[in-house]
Coordinates of C-alpha atoms in Angstrom, one line a residue:
M1 CA 108.6 -51.6 -86.1
R2 CA 109.5 -48.7 -84.7
R3 CA 109.5 -47.9 -79.7
V4 CA 107.0 -46.7 -78.1
N5 CA 108.6 -45.0 -74.8
P6 CA 106.6 -45.5 -72.3
V7 CA 104.4 -42.1 -70.7
Y8 CA 104.8 -42.4 -66.9
P9 CA 101.8 -39.5 -66.2
F10 CA 101.8 -36.8 -63.3
R11 CA 100.6 -36.9 -60.5
P12 CA 99.6 -32.8 -58.3
P13 CA 102.1 -32.6 -55.3
P14 CA 101.3 -31.4 -51.8
E15 CA 103.1 -28.6 -52.9
L16 CA 101.2 -27.2 -54.7
A17 CA 98.1 -27.4 -52.8
H18 CA 99.5 -25.0 -50.5
G19 CA 102.2 -23.2 -52.1
R20 CA 105.8 -24.5 -50.6
G21 CA 107.2 -27.9 -49.6
S22 CA 110.8 -29.3 -48.4
A23 CA 112.8 -32.7 -48.6
P24 CA 116.3 -32.7 -47.6
V25 CA 117.4 -34.8 -51.3
V26 CA 116.3 -33.3 -54.8
V27 CA 117.5 -34.1 -58.0
V28 CA 117.1 -32.5 -61.2
G29 CA 116.2 -34.5 -64.0
A30 CA 115.2 -38.0 -63.7
G31 CA 117.7 -40.1 -66.9
V32 CA 120.4 -42.5 -66.0
V33 CA 122.5 -40.7 -64.2
G34 CA 119.4 -38.9 -61.9
L35 CA 117.5 -42.1 -60.9
T36 CA 120.8 -43.6 -60.0
V37 CA 121.5 -40.9 -57.8
A38 CA 118.3 -41.5 -56.4
L39 CA 117.7 -45.5 -55.9
D40 CA 121.5 -45.1 -54.6
L41 CA 120.8 -43.3 -51.8
A42 CA 117.7 -45.1 -51.5
R43 CA 119.8 -48.9 -51.0
H44 CA 121.2 -46.1 -48.3
G45 CA 117.8 -45.3 -47.0
I46 CA 117.4 -41.8 -48.0
A47 CA 114.1 -40.5 -49.4
T48 CA 114.5 -38.2 -52.1
I49 CA 112.1 -36.1 -54.9
V50 CA 112.9 -36.6 -58.5
L51 CA 112.2 -33.1 -60.9
D52 CA 111.9 -34.3 -65.0
D53 CA 110.7 -32.2 -67.4
D54 CA 109.0 -34.6 -69.9
D55 CA 107.3 -37.3 -68.6
T56 CA 109.8 -40.7 -70.5
V57 CA 113.0 -42.1 -71.0
S58 CA 115.4 -40.9 -73.4
V59 CA 113.8 -41.1 -77.1
G60 CA 117.0 -42.7 -79.1
S61 CA 119.6 -45.0 -78.3
R62 CA 121.4 -42.7 -76.7
A63 CA 124.5 -43.7 -74.7
I64 CA 124.5 -47.4 -75.1
C65 CA 128.2 -49.1 -74.7
W66 CA 128.3 -49.6 -70.2
S67 CA 131.5 -50.7 -68.8
K68 CA 132.9 -52.7 -66.3
R69 CA 133.2 -51.1 -63.7
T70 CA 129.2 -49.2 -64.5
L71 CA 128.0 -52.3 -64.6
E72 CA 129.9 -53.4 -61.1
I73 CA 127.7 -50.5 -59.8
Y74 CA 124.7 -52.2 -61.2
D75 CA 125.6 -55.0 -59.5
R76 CA 125.6 -53.7 -55.9
L77 CA 122.4 -51.9 -56.5
G78 CA 120.0 -55.0 -57.9
L79 CA 119.8 -54.2 -61.7
G80 CA 123.4 -56.4 -63.2
Q81 CA 122.0 -59.2 -64.6
K82 CA 118.9 -57.7 -66.3
L83 CA 121.5 -55.6 -68.6
L84 CA 124.3 -59.7 -68.5
E85 CA 120.9 -60.6 -70.1
K86 CA 119.2 -57.4 -72.0
G87 CA 122.2 -56.3 -73.3
V88 CA 124.8 -57.5 -75.9
T89 CA 128.2 -58.6 -74.8
W90 CA 131.8 -57.6 -75.3
K91 CA 134.4 -57.2 -75.3
V92 CA 136.4 -57.3 -79.4
G93 CA 137.6 -54.3 -80.3
K94 CA 138.6 -54.2 -84.0
V95 CA 139.9 -50.6 -86.4
F96 CA 139.9 -50.9 -90.4
F97 CA 141.8 -48.5 -92.6
R98 CA 140.0 -47.9 -95.6
D99 CA 139.4 -51.7 -97.0
R100 CA 141.5 -54.1 -94.9
L101 CA 141.2 -54.3 -90.3
A102 CA 144.1 -52.3 -89.4
Y103 CA 144.4 -54.5 -85.5
E104 CA 142.5 -55.9 -83.5
F105 CA 142.1 -56.3 -79.5
D106 CA 140.4 -57.5 -77.1
L107 CA 140.0 -55.2 -73.1
L108 CA 139.3 -58.7 -70.9
P109 CA 141.5 -61.3 -71.8
E110 CA 141.8 -62.8 -69.1
P111 CA 138.9 -65.0 -66.7
G112 CA 137.3 -64.6 -63.2
H113 CA 135.6 -62.1 -63.4
R114 CA 131.6 -61.4 -63.3
M115 CA 130.8 -58.3 -65.6
P116 CA 132.3 -58.8 -68.2
A117 CA 133.9 -55.6 -70.4
F118 CA 131.1 -54.0 -71.7
V119 CA 127.6 -54.6 -71.9
N120 CA 125.4 -52.5 -74.9
L121 CA 121.9 -51.8 -74.7
Q122 CA 119.9 -48.8 -74.9
Q123 CA 120.2 -45.6 -72.7
Y124 CA 116.3 -46.3 -72.7
Y125 CA 115.9 -49.9 -71.2
L126 CA 117.6 -48.9 -68.5
E127 CA 115.4 -45.8 -67.4
E128 CA 113.3 -48.6 -67.5
W129 CA 114.6 -51.2 -64.9
L130 CA 115.8 -47.4 -62.8
V131 CA 112.8 -46.2 -63.1
E132 CA 111.0 -49.2 -62.0
A133 CA 113.6 -50.4 -58.8
C134 CA 113.3 -46.3 -57.9
T135 CA 109.7 -46.5 -57.1
A136 CA 110.0 -50.2 -55.8
S137 CA 111.5 -49.2 -53.3
G138 CA 109.1 -46.8 -52.2
L139 CA 111.9 -43.6 -50.6
V140 CA 111.7 -41.8 -54.5
D141 CA 109.5 -39.5 -55.4
L142 CA 109.5 -39.7 -58.9
R143 CA 107.4 -35.7 -60.3
W144 CA 107.4 -35.9 -64.1
K145 CA 106.2 -33.2 -66.5
S146 CA 107.8 -31.0 -63.3
R147 CA 110.4 -28.2 -64.2
V148 CA 112.8 -26.1 -62.1
E149 CA 112.4 -22.0 -63.0
E150 CA 113.9 -20.3 -60.3
I151 CA 117.1 -21.7 -58.3
V152 CA 118.0 -19.8 -55.3
P153 CA 121.1 -20.6 -53.3
R154 CA 121.5 -20.5 -49.5
P155 CA 123.9 -21.4 -46.7
D156 CA 121.5 -24.2 -45.6
G157 CA 119.9 -25.3 -49.0
V158 CA 118.8 -24.4 -51.8
E159 CA 114.7 -22.8 -53.3
L160 CA 113.5 -24.5 -56.4
R161 CA 110.5 -23.0 -58.0
V162 CA 108.8 -25.8 -59.7
V163 CA 106.9 -25.1 -62.1
T164 CA 103.7 -28.0 -63.4
P165 CA 100.4 -28.6 -65.3
E166 CA 98.0 -27.7 -62.9
G167 CA 100.6 -24.6 -61.3
A168 CA 103.8 -24.2 -59.3
Y169 CA 105.4 -24.1 -55.9
R170 CA 108.3 -23.7 -53.9
L171 CA 110.3 -26.6 -52.7
D172 CA 113.0 -25.7 -49.9
A173 CA 116.1 -28.4 -50.4
G174 CA 118.5 -28.8 -48.1
W175 CA 120.7 -30.4 -51.0
L176 CA 120.2 -30.2 -55.0
L177 CA 121.8 -32.7 -57.0
A178 CA 121.2 -31.6 -60.8
C179 CA 121.6 -33.9 -63.0
D180 CA 120.3 -32.2 -66.1
G181 CA 122.4 -33.0 -68.7
A182 CA 124.4 -31.2 -71.3
R183 CA 122.0 -27.8 -71.4
S184 CA 121.4 -28.1 -66.8
T185 CA 119.1 -25.6 -66.7
V186 CA 120.7 -25.6 -62.4
R187 CA 123.8 -24.7 -64.2
E188 CA 121.7 -21.8 -66.0
A189 CA 120.1 -20.7 -63.8
L190 CA 123.6 -19.6 -61.6
G191 CA 126.0 -18.2 -64.6
L192 CA 128.5 -21.3 -64.5
P193 CA 130.7 -21.2 -68.3
F194 CA 132.3 -23.7 -68.9
L195 CA 136.1 -24.5 -69.7
G196 CA 137.4 -26.1 -72.4
K197 CA 136.6 -26.2 -75.9
V198 CA 134.2 -27.6 -78.6
F199 CA 134.7 -28.6 -82.3
R200 CA 133.4 -28.2 -85.4
D201 CA 133.5 -32.0 -87.0
R202 CA 129.3 -33.2 -86.8
F203 CA 128.4 -36.3 -86.6
L204 CA 125.2 -38.6 -87.4
I205 CA 124.0 -41.0 -84.5
A206 CA 121.7 -44.2 -86.2
D207 CA 120.1 -46.5 -84.4
V208 CA 119.2 -48.9 -87.7
V209 CA 117.1 -52.2 -86.8
I210 CA 118.8 -55.0 -89.4
E211 CA 116.6 -58.1 -88.7
G212 CA 119.3 -61.9 -89.0
F213 CA 122.4 -59.7 -90.4
A214 CA 125.3 -61.7 -89.8
M215 CA 128.0 -59.9 -87.9
P216 CA 129.3 -60.7 -84.6
A217 CA 129.2 -58.9 -81.9
E218 CA 132.4 -56.1 -81.7
R219 CA 133.5 -53.1 -81.8
R220 CA 134.0 -52.0 -84.9
F221 CA 136.1 -48.4 -86.8
W222 CA 136.3 -47.6 -89.7
F223 CA 139.3 -44.9 -90.7
D224 CA 138.2 -43.1 -94.8
P225 CA 136.1 -47.2 -95.4
P226 CA 135.2 -47.1 -99.4
F227 CA 131.8 -46.7 -98.5
H228 CA 132.0 -43.7 -96.8
P229 CA 135.2 -42.0 -97.9
G230 CA 137.3 -39.6 -96.3
Q231 CA 135.5 -39.5 -93.2
S232 CA 134.7 -42.5 -90.3
V233 CA 132.2 -44.7 -89.0
L234 CA 131.8 -46.2 -85.7
L235 CA 129.1 -49.5 -85.5
H236 CA 127.8 -51.9 -82.2
K237 CA 125.6 -54.4 -82.1
Q238 CA 122.0 -54.2 -80.1
P239 CA 119.5 -55.9 -78.8
D240 CA 116.7 -56.5 -80.5
S241 CA 118.1 -56.7 -83.9
M242 CA 119.4 -53.0 -83.3
W243 CA 122.9 -51.3 -85.5
R244 CA 124.6 -48.1 -83.9
I245 CA 126.3 -46.9 -86.5
D246 CA 128.3 -43.4 -85.9
F247 CA 129.0 -41.3 -89.6
Q248 CA 131.4 -39.3 -89.9
L249 CA 129.9 -35.8 -91.6
G250 CA 132.3 -32.6 -91.5
A251 CA 132.4 -29.5 -90.3
E252 CA 130.4 -28.2 -92.8
A253 CA 127.1 -30.7 -93.2
D254 CA 123.8 -28.9 -92.5
P255 CA 122.5 -30.5 -89.3
E256 CA 118.5 -30.8 -90.2
A257 CA 119.5 -31.9 -94.1
E258 CA 121.7 -34.9 -93.3
K259 CA 118.3 -36.2 -91.0
D260 CA 116.6 -36.4 -93.8
P261 CA 115.4 -40.4 -93.5
A262 CA 116.2 -40.3 -97.2
R263 CA 119.9 -39.2 -97.0
V264 CA 120.4 -41.2 -94.1
G265 CA 119.1 -44.1 -95.8
A266 CA 121.3 -43.4 -99.2
R267 CA 124.0 -43.7 -96.8
I268 CA 122.9 -46.8 -94.9
R269 CA 122.4 -48.5 -98.0
T270 CA 125.8 -48.0 -99.7
M271 CA 127.3 -48.7 -96.2
L272 CA 125.6 -52.6 -95.8
G273 CA 124.8 -52.7 -99.8
P274 CA 121.8 -53.0 -101.4
E275 CA 120.1 -56.0 -101.2
V276 CA 120.4 -56.1 -96.9
P277 CA 117.1 -54.5 -95.7
F278 CA 116.6 -52.5 -93.0
E279 CA 114.2 -50.1 -90.8
L280 CA 115.5 -46.0 -89.9
E281 CA 114.5 -46.6 -85.8
W282 CA 116.6 -42.6 -84.5
V283 CA 118.3 -40.4 -85.9
S284 CA 120.6 -37.8 -84.9
V285 CA 123.6 -35.0 -84.9
Y286 CA 125.8 -33.6 -82.7
T287 CA 129.6 -32.6 -83.0
F288 CA 132.0 -32.7 -79.8
R289 CA 132.2 -31.5 -76.4
C290 CA 135.1 -31.8 -74.1
R291 CA 134.7 -29.5 -71.8
R292 CA 133.9 -29.5 -68.1
L293 CA 132.5 -26.9 -65.4
E294 CA 135.3 -25.3 -62.7
R295 CA 133.9 -27.0 -59.4
F296 CA 131.5 -29.1 -59.6
R297 CA 130.5 -28.9 -55.9
H298 CA 128.6 -25.3 -54.7
G299 CA 127.4 -25.3 -51.3
R300 CA 124.8 -27.5 -51.5
I301 CA 123.7 -28.1 -55.0
F302 CA 126.7 -30.7 -56.3
F303 CA 126.5 -31.8 -60.1
V304 CA 126.4 -34.5 -61.6
G305 CA 127.7 -36.5 -65.1
D306 CA 126.5 -34.7 -68.2
S307 CA 125.7 -31.5 -66.1
A308 CA 129.0 -31.3 -64.6
H309 CA 131.5 -32.2 -67.5
Q310 CA 130.3 -33.1 -72.0
V311 CA 132.8 -35.2 -73.6
S312 CA 132.6 -37.4 -77.1
P313 CA 130.4 -40.0 -77.5
F314 CA 134.1 -42.3 -79.1
G315 CA 135.2 -44.6 -76.1
A316 CA 132.1 -44.6 -73.8
R317 CA 132.9 -41.7 -71.8
G318 CA 130.2 -39.6 -70.2
G319 CA 127.5 -42.1 -69.7
N320 CA 129.9 -44.4 -67.8
G321 CA 131.9 -41.0 -66.3
G322 CA 128.3 -39.8 -65.4
V323 CA 127.3 -43.3 -63.3
Q324 CA 131.3 -43.5 -61.3
D325 CA 130.5 -39.3 -60.8
A326 CA 127.1 -40.8 -59.3
D327 CA 128.1 -43.5 -57.0
N328 CA 131.2 -42.1 -55.1
L329 CA 128.8 -38.7 -54.1
V330 CA 126.2 -40.3 -52.7
W331 CA 127.6 -42.5 -50.3
K332 CA 129.3 -39.8 -49.1
L333 CA 126.2 -37.2 -49.2
A334 CA 124.0 -40.6 -47.0
A335 CA 127.5 -40.3 -44.3
V336 CA 127.3 -36.9 -44.1
L337 CA 122.9 -37.5 -44.2
E338 CA 123.3 -39.2 -41.3
G339 CA 125.6 -37.5 -38.8
R340 CA 128.5 -39.9 -39.6
A341 CA 130.5 -37.5 -41.1
P342 CA 131.3 -33.8 -41.5
D343 CA 130.3 -32.1 -44.3
S344 CA 134.2 -31.5 -45.7
L345 CA 134.2 -35.3 -46.8
L346 CA 131.8 -34.0 -49.5
D347 CA 134.4 -31.9 -51.1
S348 CA 136.2 -34.6 -51.4
Y349 CA 133.9 -35.6 -55.2
D350 CA 135.3 -32.1 -56.6
A351 CA 139.1 -33.6 -55.3
E352 CA 138.0 -36.8 -56.5
R353 CA 135.3 -35.9 -60.3
I354 CA 137.2 -33.5 -61.2
P355 CA 140.8 -35.0 -62.1
A356 CA 138.9 -38.2 -63.5
A357 CA 136.8 -35.1 -65.6
D358 CA 140.6 -35.1 -66.7
E359 CA 141.4 -37.9 -67.5
N360 CA 138.1 -38.1 -70.0
I361 CA 138.3 -35.2 -71.2
L362 CA 142.0 -36.0 -72.2
H363 CA 141.0 -38.8 -73.9
S364 CA 138.0 -37.8 -76.1
T365 CA 140.6 -34.5 -76.6
R366 CA 143.6 -36.8 -77.8
A367 CA 141.1 -39.5 -80.0
T368 CA 139.4 -36.0 -81.7
D369 CA 142.3 -34.9 -83.1
F370 CA 142.9 -38.6 -84.4
I371 CA 139.6 -39.4 -85.9
T372 CA 139.1 -35.7 -87.3
P373 CA 142.2 -34.1 -88.2
R374 CA 143.3 -30.8 -88.4
T375 CA 145.8 -30.4 -90.7
E376 CA 147.0 -32.0 -93.6
A377 CA 149.8 -33.0 -92.2
G378 CA 148.1 -34.2 -89.7
R379 CA 146.2 -36.8 -91.8
A380 CA 148.6 -37.7 -93.5
Y381 CA 150.3 -38.8 -89.8
R382 CA 147.1 -40.7 -89.0
D383 CA 147.0 -42.1 -92.4
A384 CA 151.3 -43.9 -92.1
V385 CA 149.9 -44.9 -88.5
L386 CA 147.3 -46.5 -89.5
L387 CA 149.4 -48.5 -92.9
L388 CA 151.8 -49.4 -89.7
A389 CA 149.8 -50.9 -87.3
K390 CA 148.4 -54.0 -89.0
D391 CA 152.3 -55.2 -88.1
H392 CA 153.7 -53.8 -86.1
P393 CA 152.6 -53.4 -82.3
F394 CA 154.5 -49.8 -81.2
A395 CA 152.4 -48.2 -83.8
R396 CA 148.5 -49.8 -82.8
R397 CA 149.4 -48.3 -79.6
M398 CA 148.7 -44.9 -81.8
V399 CA 146.3 -45.3 -82.9
N400 CA 143.2 -43.9 -81.2
A401 CA 140.0 -44.9 -83.4
G402 CA 138.2 -43.9 -78.9
R403 CA 140.3 -45.4 -76.2
L404 CA 137.4 -47.4 -73.8
S405 CA 136.2 -45.7 -70.7
T406 CA 138.3 -47.5 -67.4
P407 CA 137.5 -46.5 -64.3
H408 CA 139.4 -43.8 -62.7
S409 CA 142.0 -44.2 -59.4
Y410 CA 141.7 -41.3 -57.3
R411 CA 145.7 -41.6 -56.1
E412 CA 145.9 -38.7 -54.9
S413 CA 142.1 -38.0 -53.1
P414 CA 142.5 -37.1 -49.2
L415 CA 140.6 -40.3 -48.5
S416 CA 143.6 -42.5 -48.9
T417 CA 146.2 -44.1 -46.9
P418 CA 149.0 -43.7 -48.6
D419 CA 150.7 -47.1 -48.0
A420 CA 153.5 -47.7 -46.3
E421 CA 154.8 -51.7 -46.6
A422 CA 156.2 -53.1 -50.4
W423 CA 153.1 -53.7 -52.5
A424 CA 154.3 -56.3 -55.3
G425 CA 150.9 -55.8 -56.8
G426 CA 147.4 -55.3 -56.2
P427 CA 145.1 -52.9 -56.2
P428 CA 146.5 -50.1 -54.8
P429 CA 144.4 -46.8 -52.7
G430 CA 142.2 -44.7 -54.6
A431 CA 142.0 -47.3 -57.1
P432 CA 139.0 -49.7 -57.6
A433 CA 138.6 -52.4 -56.3
V434 CA 139.4 -56.1 -58.4
D435 CA 136.7 -59.5 -59.5
A436 CA 137.6 -62.8 -58.6
P437 CA 135.8 -65.9 -58.4
L438 CA 135.7 -67.1 -54.3
A439 CA 135.7 -70.7 -54.3
D440 CA 132.4 -70.3 -52.8
G441 CA 130.9 -69.8 -56.8
S442 CA 129.6 -66.0 -55.9
F443 CA 132.3 -63.0 -56.8
L444 CA 134.5 -61.3 -54.6
L445 CA 132.8 -57.8 -55.6
Q446 CA 129.3 -59.2 -54.8
R447 CA 130.2 -60.2 -51.1
L448 CA 131.8 -56.2 -50.6
G449 CA 129.0 -54.8 -50.8
G450 CA 128.7 -51.0 -50.6
E451 CA 129.4 -50.4 -46.9
P452 CA 132.8 -49.7 -45.3
T453 CA 134.5 -53.2 -45.6
L454 CA 137.5 -55.2 -43.9
L455 CA 138.8 -57.8 -46.7
V456 CA 140.7 -59.9 -45.0
F457 CA 142.9 -62.8 -46.3
G458 CA 143.8 -65.8 -44.2
A459 CA 143.2 -64.6 -41.0
T460 CA 140.7 -63.2 -38.9
P461 CA 138.8 -59.8 -39.3
P462 CA 139.1 -57.7 -35.8
A463 CA 136.0 -56.6 -34.6
L464 CA 136.1 -53.1 -34.8
P465 CA 133.0 -51.0 -34.2
G466 CA 131.2 -49.5 -37.0
L467 CA 133.2 -51.9 -39.7
R468 CA 132.2 -54.7 -41.8
S469 CA 134.7 -58.0 -41.9
L470 CA 135.1 -60.5 -45.4
S471 CA 137.5 -63.7 -44.9
V472 CA 138.1 -64.6 -47.8
P473 CA 141.5 -67.5 -48.7
A474 CA 145.2 -65.7 -48.9
E475 CA 145.5 -68.4 -52.1
G476 CA 143.8 -68.4 -55.5
L477 CA 143.0 -65.7 -57.8
A478 CA 141.4 -62.8 -55.7
A479 CA 144.5 -63.8 -54.2
E480 CA 146.7 -63.4 -56.6
R481 CA 144.2 -60.3 -58.3
W482 CA 145.5 -58.4 -54.6
D483 CA 148.7 -59.3 -54.1
A484 CA 148.0 -61.3 -50.8
K485 CA 149.6 -63.2 -47.6
P486 CA 147.9 -65.2 -44.7
G487 CA 147.1 -61.0 -43.0
T488 CA 146.9 -59.0 -45.7
T489 CA 144.3 -56.6 -45.4
Y490 CA 142.7 -54.1 -47.5
L491 CA 140.0 -51.8 -46.2
L492 CA 137.1 -50.9 -49.0
R493 CA 134.9 -47.3 -49.0
P494 CA 131.2 -47.8 -49.8
D495 CA 132.1 -47.7 -53.4
Q496 CA 134.1 -50.6 -53.2
H497 CA 137.3 -48.1 -53.6
V498 CA 140.6 -49.3 -52.2
A499 CA 141.1 -46.3 -49.0
A500 CA 144.3 -48.7 -47.7
R501 CA 145.8 -52.0 -47.0
F502 CA 148.0 -53.5 -44.6
R503 CA 150.8 -56.9 -44.5
Q504 CA 148.8 -57.3 -40.9
P505 CA 145.2 -56.3 -39.7
D506 CA 147.0 -53.6 -37.1
P507 CA 143.5 -52.2 -34.9
A508 CA 144.5 -48.7 -34.5
R509 CA 146.2 -48.2 -38.3
I510 CA 142.6 -49.9 -39.6
E511 CA 141.0 -46.7 -37.2
A512 CA 143.1 -43.9 -39.3
A513 CA 142.1 -45.0 -41.7
L514 CA 138.2 -45.3 -41.4
E515 CA 139.0 -42.0 -39.5
R516 CA 140.7 -40.9 -42.6
L517 CA 137.8 -42.4 -45.4
W518 CA 135.1 -40.6 -43.6
G519 CA 136.9 -37.2 -43.5
R520 CA 137.5 -36.6 -39.9
T521 CA 140.9 -35.9 -40.1
H522 CA 141.5 -33.1 -42.3
G523 CA 138.5 -30.3 -40.1
E524 CA 135.6 -28.4 -41.3
G525 CA 135.5 -27.8 -44.8
S526 CA 133.4 -24.9 -45.5
G527 CA 131.3 -25.6 -47.8
R528 CA 132.3 -23.2 -50.3

């Protein structure tokens, strides 16, 4: 049975009556990233208007692989359990060369984490849940069938012209968050070019319903398989007996011809065998893009997710990177709106997320070069590596079927206080917090929440104004993962990255690190 998307009604906004309105924050794009931004702002008590030119969620599964860090973010926002219950949990990947297994890997070999390495879930489910959560917050004004046609940046905000089925109006936004994807109308209106490259090779995505298909929940990637010789294929399991299959097509493939259901069906039958019944749900053809904007902040406008950067889907870095953009930006914008931090704090969005995008682009480009070698010498090298991988660990490190998404560590962030003491392990300044079970049955990340937190092991935290504290024992798995002894102290940012760490809870040093976390030690920014 083919899926039927919900249709959200257009409701005439009050601005249509008198032609103009205003809002402190406007989000353009009600996809995963835009809705995540709006929900996170709502959790901070900040109202938004979200504009989208459509009236439904995404068509087709699209982004499906949600990484551990992204799952932790959604757990903080109240959606983590739903993802776990509905999604397909996995951590094992297998790489095949021709008709044999080259090697397999485990993305989360150790126990003691609330969230798994990955959960597979169709993007439309996540978007539906985000719409429900945004609506329930009472702080998100979702405006469907609302197209942004004109953008006028100003020193104190952004003027928009919004076109609806019942007319147009002007909207003055204090801040504009462009979450409108790879074909961003905001980016086009500002004439901002991408830096990077587009690869010529084409890939076919197919969502296929296969009832009773006996295959474990794991990532499978084939190079040059017998059922698709000379090319590559990727397979992922999804909920509802849905399977995602990606077929490499080659640079000369005709996108429209390749989307023909009869042609797609023939490819799938060759892969699965003629005796396996299936139903084709959704098909798309794409090319690799590895590129980004030069800057993500432009005055009062911020680009988030695919509107700012694009990568190939192998490695699950697109959707996860966009959610982590949102996680990085929202607490900073909230702090500025609430008067707790200067405007210059927002410059750290570029300082932190541009290196993260570059890291994703680098991994994505390397994966693309390995998956689709451009020369015969490149193909010979790749095939030799795959042949050696079965028996030689050194060769496995050279195989690249898409290095899977991991969170970026803000090592060079201006918000981080460098270590002044010796550490044998634990998350350093800039790194994301590491989860671990606690004695009461909860998990550490659940206890951290979404505000600055002082985490102290085996000691009483000092009482500091405006800073929440949490004390945990200096023993057990949490202490081991954090290299903790009695008195070990970590200052965590609202996005659960480490801002600073100390061997003893010195109030003066903690307060200095907190000032740095809020961007109060670098002077006022230009806003660019």
